[in-house]
Tab-separated table of C-alpha atoms in Angstrom:
chain	number	residue	atom	x	y	z
A	18	MET	CA	108.013	118.117	130.689
A	19	THR	CA	106.472	116.961	134.128
A	20	THR	CA	103.107	117.082	135.395
A	21	GLY	CA	101.369	115.471	138.324
A	22	ASP	CA	102.251	112.249	139.642
A	23	ALA	CA	99.341	110.450	137.942
A	24	ALA	CA	100.923	111.164	134.751
A	25	GLN	CA	102.790	108.280	133.336
A	26	LEU	CA	104.735	107.533	130.115
A	27	ARG	CA	104.469	103.937	129.118
A	28	THR	CA	106.729	102.067	126.352
A	29	LEU	CA	106.988	98.668	125.352
A	30	ALA	CA	108.973	97.291	122.238
A	31	PHE	CA	109.103	93.315	121.568
A	32	GLY	CA	109.854	90.832	118.918
A	33	ASP	CA	111.753	87.787	118.165
A	34	VAL	CA	115.692	87.404	117.672
A	35	GLN	CA	115.463	86.730	114.003
A	36	GLY	CA	113.344	89.962	113.187
A	37	GLY	CA	110.245	87.498	111.936
A	38	VAL	CA	107.587	89.782	114.091
A	39	TRP	CA	108.064	93.082	115.826
A	40	GLY	CA	105.942	95.652	117.669
A	41	ALA	CA	105.687	98.568	120.056
A	42	VAL	CA	103.309	100.494	122.288
A	43	ILE	CA	103.388	103.981	123.595
A	44	SER	CA	101.074	105.171	125.861
A	45	ALA	CA	100.615	108.759	127.157
A	46	PRO	CA	98.402	108.429	128.301
A	47	ALA	CA	96.090	106.488	125.745
A	48	PRO	CA	97.918	103.728	123.670
A	49	LEU	CA	99.107	103.860	120.404
A	50	VAL	CA	100.025	100.227	119.146
A	51	ALA	CA	101.961	99.109	116.036
A	52	PHE	CA	103.065	95.575	115.147
A	53	GLY	CA	104.259	93.577	112.080
A	54	SER	CA	106.031	90.594	110.244
A	55	GLY	CA	107.679	90.647	106.799
A	56	ALA	CA	105.457	93.088	104.373
A	57	ASP	CA	102.515	93.062	106.859
A	58	ALA	CA	102.093	95.752	109.491
A	59	LEU	CA	99.409	97.344	111.725
A	60	ALA	CA	99.010	100.353	113.532
A	61	THR	CA	95.991	101.727	115.620
A	62	ASP	CA	94.912	104.104	118.144
A	63	GLY	CA	92.039	101.732	119.508
A	64	PRO	CA	89.862	101.188	120.822
A	65	PHE	CA	91.697	99.182	123.403
A	66	ASP	CA	91.035	97.228	126.728
A	67	ALA	CA	94.067	98.099	128.783
A	68	VAL	CA	95.336	96.888	132.210
A	69	TRP	CA	98.663	98.189	133.681
A	70	ASP	CA	99.065	96.524	136.936
A	71	GLY	CA	102.021	98.587	138.415
A	72	ASP	CA	102.635	96.402	141.505
A	73	GLY	CA	102.353	93.046	139.764
A	74	ARG	CA	103.985	94.307	136.428
A	75	GLY	CA	101.397	92.636	134.738
A	76	TRP	CA	100.117	94.307	131.644
A	77	ARG	CA	97.307	93.149	129.289
A	78	LEU	CA	96.386	95.210	126.061
A	79	THR	CA	93.772	93.859	123.943
A	80	GLY	CA	92.105	95.501	120.647
A	81	ASP	CA	91.112	94.454	117.044
A	82	GLY	CA	93.766	92.336	115.896
A	83	PHE	CA	95.907	91.617	118.898
A	84	ASP	CA	95.837	90.319	122.690
A	85	LEU	CA	99.164	91.094	124.506
A	86	ARG	CA	100.076	89.765	127.790
A	87	VAL	CA	103.478	91.307	129.225
A	88	ALA	CA	105.353	89.870	132.384
A	89	SER	CA	108.508	90.596	133.905
A	90	HIS	CA	111.387	88.725	132.913
A	91	GLY	CA	113.907	89.833	135.822
A	92	GLU	CA	114.738	92.398	137.973
A	93	ASP	CA	113.814	96.162	136.918
A	94	VAL	CA	115.803	99.147	136.714
A	95	THR	CA	115.045	102.357	138.076
A	96	PRO	CA	116.373	104.779	134.869
A	97	GLU	CA	118.390	108.125	135.559
A	98	ALA	CA	118.709	110.906	133.362
A	99	ALA	CA	121.911	111.225	131.363
A	100	ASP	CA	122.953	114.593	132.468
A	101	ASP	CA	121.823	114.178	136.044
A	102	GLY	CA	120.054	117.537	135.753
A	103	GLU	CA	116.825	115.970	136.297
A	104	ALA	CA	115.262	113.183	138.297
A	105	VAL	CA	113.645	110.159	136.434
A	106	SER	CA	111.096	108.110	138.296
A	107	GLY	CA	110.075	104.957	137.278
A	108	PHE	CA	111.744	101.668	135.641
A	109	GLN	CA	113.187	99.848	132.767
A	110	GLU	CA	113.038	96.210	132.444
A	111	LEU	CA	113.508	93.224	130.225
A	112	CYS	CA	110.003	91.318	129.879
A	113	ARG	CA	108.269	88.410	128.289
A	114	VAL	CA	105.338	89.176	125.473
A	115	GLN	CA	102.758	86.470	124.777
A	116	GLY	CA	99.458	86.490	123.298
A	117	THR	CA	98.345	86.607	119.545
A	118	ILE	CA	98.469	89.230	116.539
A	119	THR	CA	96.570	89.002	113.547
A	120	LEU	CA	98.287	90.127	110.216
A	121	GLY	CA	97.390	89.502	106.680
A	122	GLY	CA	93.863	87.751	107.705
A	123	ALA	CA	95.859	85.187	109.821
A	124	GLU	CA	96.062	84.855	113.273
A	125	ARG	CA	99.440	83.827	115.061
A	126	GLU	CA	100.642	82.987	118.363
A	127	LEU	CA	103.293	85.260	119.862
A	128	GLN	CA	105.845	84.489	122.310
A	129	CYS	CA	109.102	86.639	122.566
A	130	ILE	CA	111.359	89.084	124.283
A	131	GLY	CA	110.492	92.608	125.155
A	132	THR	CA	111.882	95.975	127.011
A	133	ARG	CA	109.278	98.273	128.662
A	134	SER	CA	109.512	101.052	130.637
A	135	VAL	CA	107.437	103.549	132.755
A	136	ILE	CA	108.470	106.992	133.597
A	137	ASP	CA	106.463	108.735	136.228
A	138	GLY	CA	105.441	112.594	136.072
A	139	VAL	CA	105.098	112.776	132.104
A	140	ASP	CA	102.338	113.259	129.944
A	141	ALA	CA	101.898	113.952	126.144
A	142	GLY	CA	100.815	117.463	126.686
A	143	SER	CA	104.289	118.516	127.707
A	144	LEU	CA	106.354	116.632	125.306
A	145	GLY	CA	107.424	117.449	121.698
A	146	SER	CA	108.546	113.947	121.063
A	147	ALA	CA	109.776	110.480	122.314
A	148	ARG	CA	112.273	108.075	120.577
A	149	ALA	CA	112.878	104.793	121.885
A	150	VAL	CA	115.342	102.312	120.346
A	151	ALA	CA	115.381	98.548	121.567
A	152	GLY	CA	117.582	95.650	120.408
A	153	TRP	CA	117.637	91.864	121.541
A	154	PHE	CA	120.088	89.108	120.818
A	155	ALA	CA	118.780	86.233	122.966
A	156	ASP	CA	115.901	85.923	125.483
A	157	ASP	CA	118.210	87.319	128.119
A	158	GLU	CA	120.503	89.831	126.147
A	159	ALA	CA	119.216	93.260	125.264
A	160	PHE	CA	119.371	97.009	125.311
A	161	MET	CA	116.837	99.862	125.663
A	162	LEU	CA	117.310	103.486	125.233
A	163	GLN	CA	114.722	106.470	125.528
A	164	SER	CA	115.135	110.102	124.651
A	165	LEU	CA	112.332	112.634	125.516
A	166	ARG	CA	112.274	115.937	123.924
A	167	ALA	CA	110.042	118.659	125.651
A	168	ASP	CA	110.037	120.859	122.547
A	169	GLU	CA	110.548	119.172	118.921
A	170	ASP	CA	112.225	122.348	117.756
A	171	ALA	CA	114.785	122.149	120.577
A	172	GLY	CA	118.201	120.538	119.861
A	173	GLN	CA	119.402	116.877	121.237
A	174	GLU	CA	121.181	118.505	123.951
A	175	SER	CA	118.186	119.395	125.745
A	176	ASP	CA	117.006	115.718	125.564
A	177	LEU	CA	116.568	113.583	128.695
A	178	VAL	CA	118.121	110.256	127.948
A	179	ALA	CA	118.095	106.996	129.743
A	180	ALA	CA	119.572	103.605	128.831
A	181	THR	CA	119.976	100.007	130.182
A	182	LEU	CA	121.721	97.037	129.012
A	183	PHE	CA	120.448	93.499	129.919
A	184	ASP	CA	122.836	90.542	129.813
A	185	PRO	CA	122.687	87.123	131.178
A	186	GLU	CA	124.581	88.044	134.341
A	187	GLY	CA	121.940	90.870	135.065
A	188	TRP	CA	121.270	94.432	134.170
A	189	THR	CA	123.866	97.332	133.825
A	190	PRO	CA	122.992	101.021	133.987
A	191	VAL	CA	124.196	103.357	131.415
A	192	ASN	CA	125.931	106.285	132.780
A	193	ASP	CA	126.218	108.415	129.232
A	194	PRO	CA	124.015	106.963	126.603
A	195	ARG	CA	124.514	108.751	123.125
A	196	LEU	CA	122.319	108.056	120.068
A	197	SER	CA	122.785	109.045	116.600
A	198	THR	CA	120.197	108.537	113.947
A	199	THR	CA	120.239	108.675	110.155
A	200	TYR	CA	116.839	109.858	108.720
A	201	THR	CA	115.309	109.768	105.041
A	202	GLU	CA	114.131	113.137	103.545
A	203	ALA	CA	110.664	112.162	104.789
A	204	GLY	CA	112.040	111.866	108.354
A	205	VAL	CA	112.062	108.070	108.710
A	206	PRO	CA	114.720	106.654	110.775
A	207	THR	CA	117.231	104.190	108.660
A	208	ARG	CA	120.106	103.796	111.057
A	209	ALA	CA	120.855	104.130	114.506
A	210	ASN	CA	124.152	104.208	116.429
A	211	LEU	CA	124.505	103.688	119.804
A	212	GLU	CA	127.118	104.618	122.316
A	213	LEU	CA	126.474	103.380	125.761
A	214	TRP	CA	129.110	104.326	128.500
A	215	ILE	CA	129.107	101.976	131.377
A	216	GLY	CA	131.750	101.602	134.476
A	217	GLU	CA	133.290	104.501	136.254
A	218	GLY	CA	136.529	106.427	136.287
A	219	GLU	CA	139.332	104.923	134.450
A	220	ASP	CA	137.190	101.533	134.114
A	221	GLU	CA	134.689	103.473	132.181
A	222	PHE	CA	134.116	102.330	128.481
A	223	PRO	CA	131.455	102.360	125.880
A	224	ARG	CA	129.311	99.397	124.483
A	225	ARG	CA	128.403	100.111	120.964
A	226	ALA	CA	125.284	99.021	119.024
A	227	ALA	CA	123.821	99.719	115.658
A	228	GLY	CA	120.783	99.025	113.733
A	229	GLU	CA	119.561	99.357	110.378
A	230	ALA	CA	116.262	99.407	109.153
A	231	SER	CA	115.220	95.950	107.644
A	232	GLY	CA	111.312	96.922	106.542
A	233	ALA	CA	109.088	99.830	106.148
A	234	GLY	CA	107.488	99.273	109.288
A	235	ALA	CA	104.385	101.126	110.554
A	236	ASP	CA	102.887	104.682	110.653
A	237	LEU	CA	100.129	106.199	112.285
A	238	GLN	CA	98.690	109.642	112.548
A	239	THR	CA	95.751	110.257	114.938
A	240	GLY	CA	95.107	113.975	115.617
A	241	PRO	CA	98.319	115.663	116.837
A	242	ARG	CA	99.928	112.461	117.861
A	243	ARG	CA	101.954	110.310	115.510
A	244	LEU	CA	103.864	107.110	115.865
A	245	ARG	CA	106.249	105.363	113.635
A	246	VAL	CA	107.822	101.981	114.394
A	247	VAL	CA	110.693	100.841	112.147
A	248	PRO	CA	111.894	97.237	112.619
A	249	LEU	CA	115.824	96.985	112.804
A	250	ARG	CA	118.822	94.352	112.088
A	251	CYS	CA	121.015	94.928	115.201
A	252	HIS	CA	124.527	94.233	115.676
A	253	SER	CA	126.738	94.770	118.932
A	254	ARG	CA	130.158	93.196	119.951
A	255	GLY	CA	129.785	90.442	117.114
A	256	ARG	CA	126.300	89.540	117.969
A	257	GLU	CA	123.501	89.586	115.499
A	258	GLY	CA	119.718	90.350	116.550
A	259	ALA	CA	116.738	92.310	115.816
A	260	GLY	CA	114.812	95.444	117.231
A	261	VAL	CA	112.576	98.416	116.621
A	262	TYR	CA	112.970	102.244	116.440
A	263	VAL	CA	110.139	104.323	117.919
A	264	LEU	CA	109.452	107.522	117.034
A	265	ALA	CA	106.415	109.257	118.568
A	266	SER	CA	105.442	113.140	118.404
A	267	PHE	CA	102.400	114.644	120.323
């Protein structure tokens, strides 16, 4: 699922801890954007004005109904494949998302937490699907998991999976991230269970998290590409928060 160095897969998930607003962006290479609040949602493939500043980590994405500015929240992480069989170049990080979105004819200010990633050497032409699950419990407490599948007909054992935990004390790489998803008959994610193994040897243990769909979300089909984003109620270690499940096919 790799191509030249110029190819990149970018993802962004964002929202507030209360679940009042949520959104996601996936770009491989052209962006697909979805966001919503309550019963209102918008999903679009553009046209956009996108600026991806790799060095300064300053992203800006503007289009009809939104203006999003993304900045680093802290130290970025270099993701590693779950099976160590294929190197992953890029980063995962906690970020801040500011700007405006327009839903139901009303513009609202946005200032919330987010998780984002860049994976180098990947383009949509070599992917069957990409899944991303993100959840946040505070401005400095979140998790993110990404799973890439080269052939949609292949089993999950062939997926390339990477995940990171973000806590007030810093970030923790996940050695063995595991994702289990429950779908409706129409293929809509309704529940996600994550088992995120951290530590080493006898000190290795799982951090568990779960999320249930809290709304219908947004669905966009444009040519061969499809983006579905479902808002989640998230739980982990007695903490309650919000998040999103992102499912993209190419």
